[in-house]
Amino acid sequence: MLVLISEDPRVSHRANEAMRIALGVVAGENEVSIVLAGPATHLLDEDTDELVDGDDIAKVRTSLRKLGIPFHVEAASVPTDASWNADAHPVTPIDAGDRRSRDPGVPLHRLLMAGVLHLLKRDASPLAAPVIDAMRRRRKAQ
Amino acid sequence: MTVVLLAGAVAPALAPDITVRRLADGDLDYSALLDLIFEADRVITW
């Protein structure tokens, strides 16, 4: 499952709610990838007092870090403040402009052995490609 | 890892080891797509 969070935790409780839901799913059997896009990257701000439900955010972040769940973060949206991600939560920067060439000659048996199936709709997020690539690299590293 | 482009989706550039299929004449029909969905461990819709 992929959880894409784009709400601003400085003004909305929805960002924290999404992260809590992701933590709940992690506790089950499903593998979860969390993407922080746009202002949602502030979920990793050091000073959680400035965030809606700040105390809760700190607890959920700690739980996710202990479980080894990284955040995929939109690189262009990462705050320049040096205190960002002061807890050194594992993050994977992604870039919506990242584009690579594709070899069309992939054999069919690879398709049949595929573990993850991504379905791209007409208005698919531009983050799809970099997130797919980040997941691919993570699976290779495992 | 497999990417299926549904109707109207624009193909993104991806790494060579990612299989890209298209729901269209000459490639996947809905029945084949359903098979892929059931074969997959995880399905992510974008």
mmCIF file of C-alpha atoms in Angstrom:
data_model
loop_
_atom_site.group_PDB
_atom_site.id
_atom_site.type_symbol
_atom_site.label_atom_id
_atom_site.label_comp_id
_atom_site.label_asym_id
_atom_site.label_seq_id
_atom_site.Cartn_x
_atom_site.Cartn_y
_atom_site.Cartn_z
ATOM 1 C CA MET A 1 0.000 0.000 0.000
ATOM 2 C CA LEU A 2 1.178 3.497 -0.759
ATOM 3 C CA VAL A 3 0.123 6.439 1.407
ATOM 4 C CA LEU A 4 0.574 9.787 -0.304
ATOM 5 C CA ILE A 5 0.364 12.692 2.154
ATOM 6 C CA SER A 6 0.141 16.202 0.741
ATOM 7 C CA GLU A 7 -1.713 18.122 3.456
ATOM 8 C CA ASP A 8 0.140 20.794 5.435
ATOM 9 C CA PRO A 9 0.529 19.622 9.067
ATOM 10 C CA ARG A 10 0.998 23.242 10.159
ATOM 11 C CA VAL A 11 -2.624 24.040 9.339
ATOM 12 C CA SER A 12 -4.468 20.731 9.079
ATOM 13 C CA HIS A 13 -4.855 17.665 11.252
ATOM 14 C CA ARG A 14 -5.332 15.546 8.125
ATOM 15 C CA ALA A 15 -1.569 15.088 7.587
ATOM 16 C CA ASN A 16 -1.185 13.514 11.014
ATOM 17 C CA GLU A 17 -4.296 11.417 10.496
ATOM 18 C CA ALA A 18 -2.844 10.026 7.258
ATOM 19 C CA MET A 19 0.423 9.163 8.982
ATOM 20 C CA ARG A 20 -1.461 7.479 11.833
ATOM 21 C CA ILE A 21 -3.447 5.439 9.338
ATOM 22 C CA ALA A 22 -0.201 4.405 7.646
ATOM 23 C CA LEU A 23 1.185 3.286 11.008
ATOM 24 C CA GLY A 24 -1.960 1.272 11.604
ATOM 25 C CA VAL A 25 -1.569 -0.490 8.291
ATOM 26 C CA VAL A 26 2.114 -1.164 8.975
ATOM 27 C CA ALA A 27 1.026 -3.005 12.103
ATOM 28 C CA GLY A 28 -0.825 -5.464 9.878
ATOM 29 C CA GLU A 29 0.572 -7.707 7.185
ATOM 30 C CA ASN A 30 0.662 -5.149 4.387
ATOM 31 C CA GLU A 31 3.863 -3.478 3.285
ATOM 32 C CA VAL A 32 3.483 0.287 3.295
ATOM 33 C CA SER A 33 5.325 3.078 1.518
ATOM 34 C CA ILE A 34 4.769 6.629 2.722
ATOM 35 C CA VAL A 35 5.245 9.616 0.429
ATOM 36 C CA LEU A 36 5.410 13.164 1.763
ATOM 37 C CA ALA A 37 4.609 15.637 -1.001
ATOM 38 C CA GLY A 38 4.514 19.420 -0.874
ATOM 39 C CA PRO A 39 3.993 20.915 2.589
ATOM 40 C CA ALA A 40 3.514 17.458 4.101
ATOM 41 C CA THR A 41 7.316 17.292 4.374
ATOM 42 C CA HIS A 42 6.851 19.476 7.464
ATOM 43 C CA LEU A 43 5.765 16.303 9.246
ATOM 44 C CA LEU A 44 9.513 15.887 9.804
ATOM 45 C CA ASP A 45 9.977 19.339 11.350
ATOM 46 C CA GLU A 46 11.944 19.248 14.571
ATOM 47 C CA ASP A 47 9.617 21.629 16.395
ATOM 48 C CA THR A 48 6.335 19.759 16.489
ATOM 49 C CA ASP A 49 4.791 22.476 18.670
ATOM 50 C CA GLU A 50 4.178 24.385 15.448
ATOM 51 C CA LEU A 51 2.227 21.464 13.966
ATOM 52 C CA VAL A 52 -1.411 20.534 14.484
ATOM 53 C CA ASP A 53 -1.458 17.505 16.820
ATOM 54 C CA GLY A 54 2.283 18.013 17.284
ATOM 55 C CA ASP A 55 2.718 15.657 20.238
ATOM 56 C CA ASP A 56 0.909 12.910 18.401
ATOM 57 C CA ILE A 57 3.043 13.480 15.296
ATOM 58 C CA ALA A 58 6.215 13.008 17.319
ATOM 59 C CA LYS A 59 4.914 9.714 18.736
ATOM 60 C CA VAL A 60 3.837 8.353 15.367
ATOM 61 C CA ARG A 61 7.149 9.363 13.774
ATOM 62 C CA THR A 62 9.063 7.579 16.499
ATOM 63 C CA SER A 63 6.991 4.427 16.018
ATOM 64 C CA LEU A 64 7.539 4.450 12.265
ATOM 65 C CA ARG A 65 11.278 4.980 12.725
ATOM 66 C CA LYS A 66 11.498 2.056 15.145
ATOM 67 C CA LEU A 67 9.694 -0.095 12.613
ATOM 68 C CA GLY A 68 12.193 0.946 9.940
ATOM 69 C CA ILE A 69 9.611 2.586 7.706
ATOM 70 C CA PRO A 70 11.264 5.298 5.577
ATOM 71 C CA PHE A 71 9.590 8.358 4.139
ATOM 72 C CA HIS A 72 9.762 9.083 0.439
ATOM 73 C CA VAL A 73 9.955 12.869 0.336
ATOM 74 C CA GLU A 74 9.453 15.201 -2.592
ATOM 75 C CA ALA A 75 12.938 16.684 -2.908
ATOM 76 C CA ALA A 76 11.761 20.089 -4.085
ATOM 77 C CA SER A 77 9.550 20.447 -1.019
ATOM 78 C CA VAL A 78 12.109 19.644 1.660
ATOM 79 C CA PRO A 79 12.436 22.649 4.002
ATOM 80 C CA THR A 80 15.820 24.348 3.962
ATOM 81 C CA ASP A 81 15.781 24.687 7.747
ATOM 82 C CA ALA A 82 18.768 22.736 9.100
ATOM 83 C CA SER A 83 16.620 21.393 11.923
ATOM 84 C CA TRP A 84 14.376 19.522 9.498
ATOM 85 C CA ASN A 85 14.402 15.778 10.215
ATOM 86 C CA ALA A 86 16.544 16.303 13.291
ATOM 87 C CA ASP A 87 15.701 12.748 14.386
ATOM 88 C CA ALA A 88 17.390 11.421 11.231
ATOM 89 C CA HIS A 89 14.368 9.450 10.148
ATOM 90 C CA PRO A 90 15.357 7.449 7.040
ATOM 91 C CA VAL A 91 14.190 9.364 3.974
ATOM 92 C CA THR A 92 14.361 8.714 0.250
ATOM 93 C CA PRO A 93 14.262 11.923 -1.813
ATOM 94 C CA ILE A 94 12.202 11.706 -4.969
ATOM 95 C CA ASP A 95 12.062 14.140 -7.834
ATOM 96 C CA ALA A 96 8.965 14.475 -9.992
ATOM 97 C CA GLY A 97 11.222 15.509 -12.861
ATOM 98 C CA ASP A 98 13.320 12.342 -12.696
ATOM 99 C CA ARG A 99 13.101 10.529 -15.999
ATOM 100 C CA ARG A 100 15.061 7.526 -17.274
ATOM 101 C CA SER A 101 15.068 5.511 -20.458
ATOM 102 C CA ARG A 102 13.183 2.225 -20.636
ATOM 103 C CA ASP A 103 14.173 -1.009 -22.343
ATOM 104 C CA PRO A 104 11.039 -2.394 -24.057
ATOM 105 C CA GLY A 105 12.552 -5.896 -24.336
ATOM 106 C CA VAL A 106 11.679 -7.124 -20.852
ATOM 107 C CA PRO A 107 10.864 -10.853 -20.986
ATOM 108 C CA LEU A 108 7.386 -12.066 -20.108
ATOM 109 C CA HIS A 109 8.525 -14.275 -17.225
ATOM 110 C CA ARG A 110 9.585 -11.150 -15.355
ATOM 111 C CA LEU A 111 6.071 -9.820 -15.717
ATOM 112 C CA LEU A 112 4.563 -13.009 -14.353
ATOM 113 C CA MET A 113 6.897 -12.909 -11.353
ATOM 114 C CA ALA A 114 6.087 -9.304 -10.578
ATOM 115 C CA GLY A 115 5.283 -8.668 -6.954
ATOM 116 C CA VAL A 116 4.020 -5.120 -7.266
ATOM 117 C CA LEU A 117 1.595 -3.912 -9.885
ATOM 118 C CA HIS A 118 1.250 -0.174 -10.467
ATOM 119 C CA LEU A 119 -1.836 0.996 -12.336
ATOM 120 C CA LEU A 120 -1.411 4.431 -13.883
ATOM 121 C CA LYS A 121 -4.560 6.342 -14.745
ATOM 122 C CA ARG A 122 -4.855 9.228 -17.211
ATOM 123 C CA ASP A 123 -4.239 11.833 -14.499
ATOM 124 C CA ALA A 124 -1.636 9.846 -12.565
ATOM 125 C CA SER A 125 0.521 11.894 -10.223
ATOM 126 C CA PRO A 126 3.887 13.014 -11.647
ATOM 127 C CA LEU A 127 5.346 11.495 -8.505
ATOM 128 C CA ALA A 128 4.452 8.014 -9.735
ATOM 129 C CA ALA A 129 7.642 7.438 -11.717
ATOM 130 C CA PRO A 130 10.120 8.502 -9.028
ATOM 131 C CA VAL A 131 8.209 6.620 -6.334
ATOM 132 C CA ILE A 132 8.111 3.466 -8.450
ATOM 133 C CA ASP A 133 11.838 3.804 -9.027
ATOM 134 C CA ALA A 134 12.525 4.369 -5.340
ATOM 135 C CA MET A 135 10.513 1.240 -4.457
ATOM 136 C CA ARG A 136 12.421 -0.709 -7.104
ATOM 137 C CA ARG A 137 15.771 0.349 -5.649
ATOM 138 C CA ARG A 138 14.599 -0.518 -2.145
ATOM 139 C CA ARG A 139 13.505 -3.992 -3.212
ATOM 140 C CA LYS A 140 16.838 -4.543 -4.935
ATOM 141 C CA ALA A 141 18.693 -3.538 -1.798
ATOM 142 C CA GLN A 142 16.762 -6.044 0.313
ATOM 143 C CA MET B 1 7.608 -4.830 -10.645
ATOM 144 C CA THR B 2 5.098 -4.032 -13.360
ATOM 145 C CA VAL B 3 3.436 -0.829 -14.491
ATOM 146 C CA VAL B 4 0.191 -0.947 -16.431
ATOM 147 C CA LEU B 5 -0.939 2.145 -18.303
ATOM 148 C CA LEU B 6 -4.698 2.422 -18.177
ATOM 149 C CA ALA B 7 -6.689 4.233 -20.862
ATOM 150 C CA GLY B 8 -5.241 7.653 -21.589
ATOM 151 C CA ALA B 9 -2.237 7.321 -19.268
ATOM 152 C CA VAL B 10 1.048 8.747 -20.492
ATOM 153 C CA ALA B 11 4.009 6.380 -20.241
ATOM 154 C CA PRO B 12 6.585 7.663 -17.759
ATOM 155 C CA ALA B 13 10.261 6.905 -18.279
ATOM 156 C CA LEU B 14 11.219 4.108 -15.905
ATOM 157 C CA ALA B 15 14.208 1.877 -15.247
ATOM 158 C CA PRO B 16 14.785 -0.911 -17.812
ATOM 159 C CA ASP B 17 13.948 -3.718 -15.404
ATOM 160 C CA ILE B 18 10.417 -2.430 -14.816
ATOM 161 C CA THR B 19 7.890 -4.008 -17.142
ATOM 162 C CA VAL B 20 5.474 -1.548 -18.715
ATOM 163 C CA ARG B 21 2.236 -2.808 -20.251
ATOM 164 C CA ARG B 22 -0.695 -0.965 -21.735
ATOM 165 C CA LEU B 23 -4.418 -1.646 -21.508
ATOM 166 C CA ALA B 24 -5.034 -1.439 -25.246
ATOM 167 C CA ASP B 25 -5.563 -3.468 -28.381
ATOM 168 C CA GLY B 26 -2.483 -5.536 -29.083
ATOM 169 C CA ASP B 27 -1.448 -5.713 -25.438
ATOM 170 C CA LEU B 28 -3.547 -6.263 -22.333
ATOM 171 C CA ASP B 29 -7.295 -6.737 -22.396
ATOM 172 C CA TYR B 30 -9.398 -6.483 -19.217
ATOM 173 C CA SER B 31 -9.256 -10.215 -18.601
ATOM 174 C CA ALA B 32 -5.455 -10.254 -18.751
ATOM 175 C CA LEU B 33 -5.328 -7.195 -16.512
ATOM 176 C CA LEU B 34 -7.504 -8.968 -13.967
ATOM 177 C CA ASP B 35 -5.102 -11.913 -14.016
ATOM 178 C CA LEU B 36 -2.194 -9.562 -13.322
ATOM 179 C CA ILE B 37 -4.037 -7.981 -10.419
ATOM 180 C CA PHE B 38 -4.669 -11.342 -8.791
ATOM 181 C CA GLU B 39 -1.084 -12.486 -9.398
ATOM 182 C CA ALA B 40 0.388 -9.369 -7.800
ATOM 183 C CA ASP B 41 1.291 -9.226 -4.129
ATOM 184 C CA ARG B 42 0.426 -5.553 -4.050
ATOM 185 C CA VAL B 43 -1.533 -3.303 -6.382
ATOM 186 C CA ILE B 44 -1.051 0.457 -6.299
ATOM 187 C CA THR B 45 -3.356 2.714 -8.273
ATOM 188 C CA TRP B 46 -2.079 6.155 -9.229
#
